[in-house]
């Protein structure tokens, strides 16, 4: 119990201890199955925020891959307007067909795909793992 990392623990819950979680369990990205690549370690989940015109905020974790495509999120960059937010670096960029994400903690990638409405993207709480938990 003395090895608890308070910063990491608090990134997964509210101040009152309620665990922040996405609307679906995390699963291997469909791209991994479609490419039949057994070494693919890219996982994806999402949260729906009903108050937004485009309500889905996507979360993607990769233990090795730093080049992330729009298909990893189940999106199409030519028609879906999303911004990518790198949880570890705080950098943001518009979603493209192929995106190089700077690795963070222990070489992992954790990126949030936030819907763009007008000129703004809804990321949610950037210091939480599930930034738009409902």
Coordinates of N, CA and C in Angstrom, one line a residue:
X1 N 0.8 -1.2 0.0 CA 0.0 0.0 0.0 C 0.9 1.3 0.0
X2 N 2.1 1.2 0.5 CA 3.0 2.3 0.5 C 3.5 2.7 -0.9
X3 N 3.3 1.8 -1.9 CA 3.8 2.1 -3.2 C 2.7 2.8 -4.1
X4 N 1.6 3.2 -3.5 CA 0.5 3.9 -4.2 C 1.0 5.2 -4.9
X5 N 0.8 5.4 -6.2 CA 1.1 6.6 -6.8 C -0.2 7.4 -6.9
X6 N -0.3 8.4 -6.0 CA -1.5 9.2 -5.8 C -1.9 9.9 -7.1
X7 N -0.9 10.5 -7.8 CA -1.2 11.2 -9.0 C -1.9 10.3 -10.0
X8 N -1.4 9.1 -10.2 CA -2.0 8.2 -11.2 C -3.3 7.7 -10.7
X9 N -3.5 7.5 -9.4 CA -4.8 7.0 -8.9 C -5.8 8.1 -9.1
X10 N -5.5 9.4 -8.8 CA -6.4 10.5 -8.9 C -6.7 10.8 -10.4
X11 N -5.9 10.4 -11.3 CA -6.2 10.6 -12.8 C -7.3 9.6 -13.2
X12 N -7.6 8.7 -12.4 CA -8.7 7.7 -12.8 C -10.0 7.9 -12.0
X13 N -10.1 8.9 -11.2 CA -11.3 9.1 -10.4 C -11.5 10.6 -10.1
X14 N -12.7 10.9 -9.6 CA -13.0 12.3 -9.2 C -12.4 12.5 -7.8
X15 N -12.4 13.7 -7.3 CA -11.9 14.0 -5.9 C -12.7 13.2 -4.9
X16 N -13.9 12.9 -5.1 CA -14.7 12.1 -4.1 C -14.5 10.6 -4.2
X17 N -13.7 10.2 -5.1 CA -13.4 8.7 -5.3 C -14.2 8.0 -6.3
X18 N -15.2 8.7 -7.0 CA -15.9 8.0 -8.0 C -15.0 7.7 -9.2
X19 N -15.0 6.5 -9.6 CA -14.1 6.0 -10.7 C -14.7 6.6 -12.1
X20 N -13.9 7.2 -12.9 CA -14.3 7.7 -14.2 C -14.0 6.7 -15.2
X21 N -15.0 6.3 -15.9 CA -14.8 5.2 -16.9 C -15.5 5.5 -18.2
X22 N -15.0 4.9 -19.3 CA -15.7 5.1 -20.6 C -17.0 4.4 -20.7
X23 N -17.8 4.6 -21.7 CA -19.1 3.9 -21.9 C -18.9 2.5 -22.3
X24 N -17.8 2.1 -22.9 CA -17.6 0.7 -23.3 C -16.3 0.2 -22.8
X25 N -16.1 -1.1 -22.5 CA -14.8 -1.6 -22.1 C -13.8 -1.4 -23.2
X26 N -12.5 -1.3 -22.8 CA -11.5 -1.2 -23.8 C -11.3 -2.5 -24.5
X27 N -11.0 -2.4 -25.8 CA -10.8 -3.6 -26.6 C -9.8 -3.3 -27.7
X28 N -9.2 -4.4 -28.2 CA -8.2 -4.2 -29.3 C -8.9 -3.5 -30.5
X29 N -8.2 -2.6 -31.1 CA -8.7 -1.9 -32.2 C -9.0 -2.8 -33.4
X30 N -10.1 -2.5 -34.1 CA -10.5 -3.4 -35.2 C -9.5 -3.4 -36.3
X31 N -8.6 -2.4 -36.4 CA -7.6 -2.4 -37.4 C -6.6 -3.6 -37.2
X32 N -6.4 -3.9 -35.9 CA -5.5 -5.0 -35.6 C -6.0 -6.3 -36.2
X33 N -7.4 -6.5 -36.0 CA -8.0 -7.7 -36.6 C -8.0 -7.7 -38.1
X34 N -8.4 -6.6 -38.7 CA -8.5 -6.5 -40.1 C -7.2 -6.8 -40.8
X35 N -6.1 -6.3 -40.2 CA -4.7 -6.5 -40.7 C -4.1 -7.9 -40.4
X36 N -4.8 -8.6 -39.5 CA -4.4 -9.9 -39.0 C -2.9 -9.8 -38.5
X37 N -2.7 -8.7 -37.7 CA -1.4 -8.5 -37.2 C -1.4 -8.9 -35.7
X38 N -0.8 -10.1 -35.4 CA -0.8 -10.6 -34.0 C 0.0 -9.7 -33.0
X39 N 0.9 -8.9 -33.5 CA 1.7 -8.1 -32.7 C 1.2 -6.7 -32.4
X40 N -0.1 -6.5 -32.8 CA -0.7 -5.2 -32.7 C -1.2 -5.0 -31.2
X41 N -0.7 -4.0 -30.6 CA -1.1 -3.7 -29.2 C -1.7 -2.3 -29.1
X42 N -2.8 -2.1 -29.9 CA -3.5 -0.9 -29.9 C -4.9 -1.1 -29.4
X43 N -5.3 -0.4 -28.3 CA -6.6 -0.6 -27.8 C -7.4 0.7 -27.8
X44 N -8.7 0.5 -27.9 CA -9.6 1.6 -28.1 C -10.9 1.5 -27.3
X45 N -11.4 2.6 -26.9 CA -12.7 2.7 -26.2 C -13.3 4.1 -26.5
X46 N -14.4 4.4 -25.9 CA -15.0 5.7 -26.1 C -16.0 6.1 -25.0
X47 N -16.4 7.4 -25.0 CA -17.4 7.9 -24.2 C -18.3 8.7 -25.0
X48 N -19.6 8.7 -24.8 CA -20.6 9.5 -25.5 C -21.0 10.7 -24.6
X49 N -21.0 11.9 -25.1 CA -21.4 13.1 -24.3 C -22.6 13.6 -25.1
X50 N -23.8 13.3 -24.5 CA -25.0 13.6 -25.2 C -25.2 15.1 -25.6
X51 N -24.6 16.0 -24.8 CA -24.8 17.4 -25.0 C -24.0 18.0 -26.2
X52 N -23.2 17.2 -26.8 CA -22.4 17.6 -28.0 C -23.1 17.2 -29.3
X53 N -22.9 18.1 -30.3 CA -23.5 17.7 -31.7 C -22.9 16.4 -32.2
X54 N -21.6 16.3 -32.0 CA -20.9 15.0 -32.3 C -20.4 14.4 -31.0
X55 N -21.2 13.5 -30.5 CA -21.1 13.2 -29.0 C -19.9 12.2 -28.6
X56 N -19.2 11.6 -29.6 CA -18.3 10.5 -29.2 C -16.8 11.1 -29.0
X57 N -16.3 10.8 -27.8 CA -14.9 11.1 -27.5 C -14.2 9.7 -27.4
X58 N -13.1 9.6 -28.2 CA -12.4 8.3 -28.3 C -11.2 8.3 -27.5
X59 N -10.8 7.1 -26.9 CA -9.5 7.0 -26.2 C -8.8 5.8 -26.8
X60 N -7.5 6.0 -27.0 CA -6.7 5.0 -27.6 C -5.4 4.9 -26.9
X61 N -5.0 3.6 -26.5 CA -3.8 3.3 -25.8 C -3.0 2.3 -26.7
X62 N -1.7 2.6 -26.8 CA -0.8 1.8 -27.6 C 0.5 1.6 -26.8
X63 N 0.9 0.3 -26.6 CA 2.1 0.0 -25.8 C 3.3 0.1 -26.7
X64 N 3.2 0.1 -28.0 CA 4.3 0.1 -28.9 C 4.2 1.0 -30.1
X65 N 3.1 1.0 -30.8 CA 2.9 1.8 -32.0 C 2.7 3.3 -31.7
X66 N 3.5 4.1 -32.4 CA 3.3 5.5 -32.3 C 2.7 6.2 -33.5
X67 N 2.6 5.4 -34.6 CA 1.9 6.0 -35.8 C 0.4 5.4 -35.7
X68 N -0.5 6.3 -35.5 CA -1.9 6.0 -35.3 C -2.7 6.5 -36.5
X69 N -3.5 5.6 -37.0 CA -4.3 6.1 -38.1 C -5.7 6.4 -37.7
X70 N -6.5 7.1 -38.5 CA -7.9 7.4 -38.2 C -8.7 6.2 -38.0
X71 N -8.3 5.1 -38.8 CA -9.1 3.9 -38.7 C -8.9 3.2 -37.3
X72 N -7.8 3.5 -36.6 CA -7.7 2.9 -35.2 C -8.8 3.4 -34.3
X73 N -9.3 4.6 -34.6 CA -10.4 5.1 -33.8 C -11.8 4.7 -34.4
X74 N -11.8 4.1 -35.6 CA -13.0 3.8 -36.3 C -13.5 5.1 -37.0
X75 N -12.6 6.0 -37.3 CA -13.0 7.3 -37.9 C -12.4 7.4 -39.3
X76 N -12.9 8.4 -40.1 CA -12.4 8.7 -41.4 C -12.0 10.2 -41.4
X77 N -10.7 10.5 -41.5 CA -10.2 11.9 -41.3 C -10.7 12.8 -42.5
X78 N -11.1 12.2 -43.6 CA -11.7 13.0 -44.7 C -13.1 13.6 -44.4
X79 N -13.8 12.9 -43.5 CA -15.1 13.4 -43.2 C -15.4 13.6 -41.7
X80 N -14.6 13.0 -40.8 CA -14.8 13.2 -39.4 C -13.9 14.2 -38.9
X81 N -14.4 15.3 -38.2 CA -13.6 16.4 -37.8 C -13.3 16.2 -36.3
X82 N -12.1 15.7 -36.0 CA -11.6 15.4 -34.6 C -10.2 16.1 -34.4
X83 N -10.0 16.4 -33.1 CA -8.6 16.8 -32.7 C -8.0 15.7 -31.9
X84 N -6.8 15.5 -32.0 CA -6.1 14.5 -31.2 C -5.4 15.2 -30.0
X85 N -5.6 14.7 -28.8 CA -4.9 15.3 -27.6 C -4.0 14.2 -27.0
X86 N -2.7 14.5 -27.0 CA -1.8 13.6 -26.4 C -1.8 13.7 -24.9
X87 N -2.2 12.7 -24.2 CA -2.4 12.8 -22.7 C -1.1 13.1 -22.0
X88 N 0.0 12.5 -22.5 CA 1.3 12.6 -21.9 C 2.0 14.0 -22.1
X89 N 1.9 14.5 -23.3 CA 2.6 15.7 -23.7 C 1.7 17.0 -23.6
X90 N 0.4 16.8 -23.7 CA -0.5 17.9 -23.8 C -0.6 18.6 -25.1
X91 N 0.0 18.0 -26.1 CA 0.0 18.5 -27.5 C -1.3 18.1 -28.2
X92 N -1.8 19.0 -29.0 CA -3.1 18.7 -29.8 C -2.8 19.0 -31.3
X93 N -3.5 18.2 -32.1 CA -3.4 18.4 -33.6 C -4.7 17.9 -34.2
X94 N -5.0 18.3 -35.3 CA -6.2 17.8 -36.0 C -5.9 16.3 -36.5
X95 N -6.9 15.5 -36.5 CA -6.8 14.1 -36.9 C -6.5 14.1 -38.4
X96 N -5.5 13.3 -38.8 CA -5.2 13.0 -40.2 C -5.4 11.6 -40.4
X97 N -5.2 11.2 -41.7 CA -5.3 9.7 -42.0 C -4.2 8.9 -41.3
X98 N -3.0 9.5 -41.1 CA -1.9 8.9 -40.4 C -1.3 10.0 -39.4
X99 N -1.1 9.6 -38.2 CA -0.7 10.6 -37.1 C 0.4 10.0 -36.3
X100 N 1.5 10.7 -36.2 CA 2.6 10.3 -35.3 C 2.4 10.9 -34.0
X101 N 2.3 10.1 -33.0 CA 2.1 10.5 -31.6 C 3.3 10.3 -30.8
X102 N 3.8 11.4 -30.1 CA 5.0 11.2 -29.2 C 4.6 10.3 -28.0
X103 N 5.5 9.3 -27.8 CA 5.3 8.4 -26.7 C 5.6 9.1 -25.4
X104 N 4.9 8.6 -24.4 CA 5.1 9.2 -23.0 C 5.6 8.2 -22.1
X105 N 4.9 8.1 -20.9 CA 5.3 7.2 -19.8 C 5.7 5.8 -20.4
X106 N 6.9 5.4 -20.1 CA 7.4 4.0 -20.4 C 7.2 3.7 -21.9
X107 N 7.2 4.7 -22.8 CA 7.2 4.5 -24.2 C 5.8 4.2 -24.7
X108 N 4.7 4.4 -23.9 CA 3.4 4.2 -24.3 C 2.7 5.4 -24.9
X109 N 1.7 5.2 -25.7 CA 0.9 6.3 -26.3 C -0.5 6.2 -25.7
X110 N -1.0 7.4 -25.3 CA -2.4 7.5 -24.9 C -2.9 8.8 -25.5
X111 N -3.8 8.7 -26.4 CA -4.3 9.8 -27.1 C -5.9 9.8 -27.1
X112 N -6.4 11.0 -27.0 CA -7.8 11.3 -27.0 C -8.2 11.9 -28.3
X113 N -9.2 11.3 -29.0 CA -9.8 12.0 -30.2 C -11.0 12.7 -29.8
X114 N -11.0 14.0 -29.8 CA -12.1 14.8 -29.4 C -12.8 15.5 -30.6
X115 N -14.1 15.4 -30.5 CA -14.9 16.0 -31.7 C -14.7 17.5 -31.7
X116 N -14.5 18.0 -33.0 CA -14.4 19.5 -33.2 C -15.7 20.0 -33.6
X117 N -16.2 21.0 -32.9 CA -17.4 21.7 -33.2 C -17.1 23.2 -33.4
X118 N -17.2 23.6 -34.7 CA -16.8 24.9 -35.0 C -15.3 25.0 -35.0
X119 N -14.7 25.8 -34.1 CA -13.3 25.9 -34.0 C -12.8 25.4 -32.7
X120 N -13.6 24.7 -31.9 CA -13.2 24.2 -30.6 C -13.4 22.7 -30.6
X121 N -12.5 22.1 -29.8 CA -12.6 20.6 -29.6 C -12.9 20.4 -28.1
X122 N -13.8 19.4 -27.9 CA -14.2 19.1 -26.5 C -13.3 17.9 -26.1
X123 N -12.3 18.3 -25.2 CA -11.4 17.3 -24.7 C -11.9 16.8 -23.3
X124 N -12.5 17.6 -22.6 CA -13.0 17.3 -21.2 C -11.9 17.7 -20.2
X125 N -11.7 16.8 -19.2 CA -10.8 17.1 -18.1 C -9.4 16.5 -18.5
X126 N -8.5 17.3 -19.0 CA -7.2 16.8 -19.6 C -6.3 16.1 -18.6
X127 N -6.5 16.2 -17.3 CA -5.7 15.5 -16.3 C -6.3 14.2 -15.9
X128 N -7.4 13.8 -16.5 CA -8.0 12.5 -16.2 C -7.8 11.5 -17.3
X129 N -7.7 10.3 -17.1 CA -7.5 9.3 -18.1 C -8.8 9.2 -19.0
X130 N -9.9 9.2 -18.4 CA -11.2 9.2 -19.2 C -11.7 10.7 -19.1
X131 N -11.2 11.5 -20.0 CA -11.4 12.9 -20.0 C -12.9 13.3 -20.1
X132 N -13.7 12.5 -20.7 CA -15.2 12.9 -20.9 C -16.1 11.8 -20.3
X133 N -15.8 11.3 -19.1 CA -16.6 10.3 -18.5 C -17.9 10.9 -18.2
X134 N -19.0 10.1 -18.4 CA -20.3 10.5 -18.2 C -20.9 10.0 -16.8

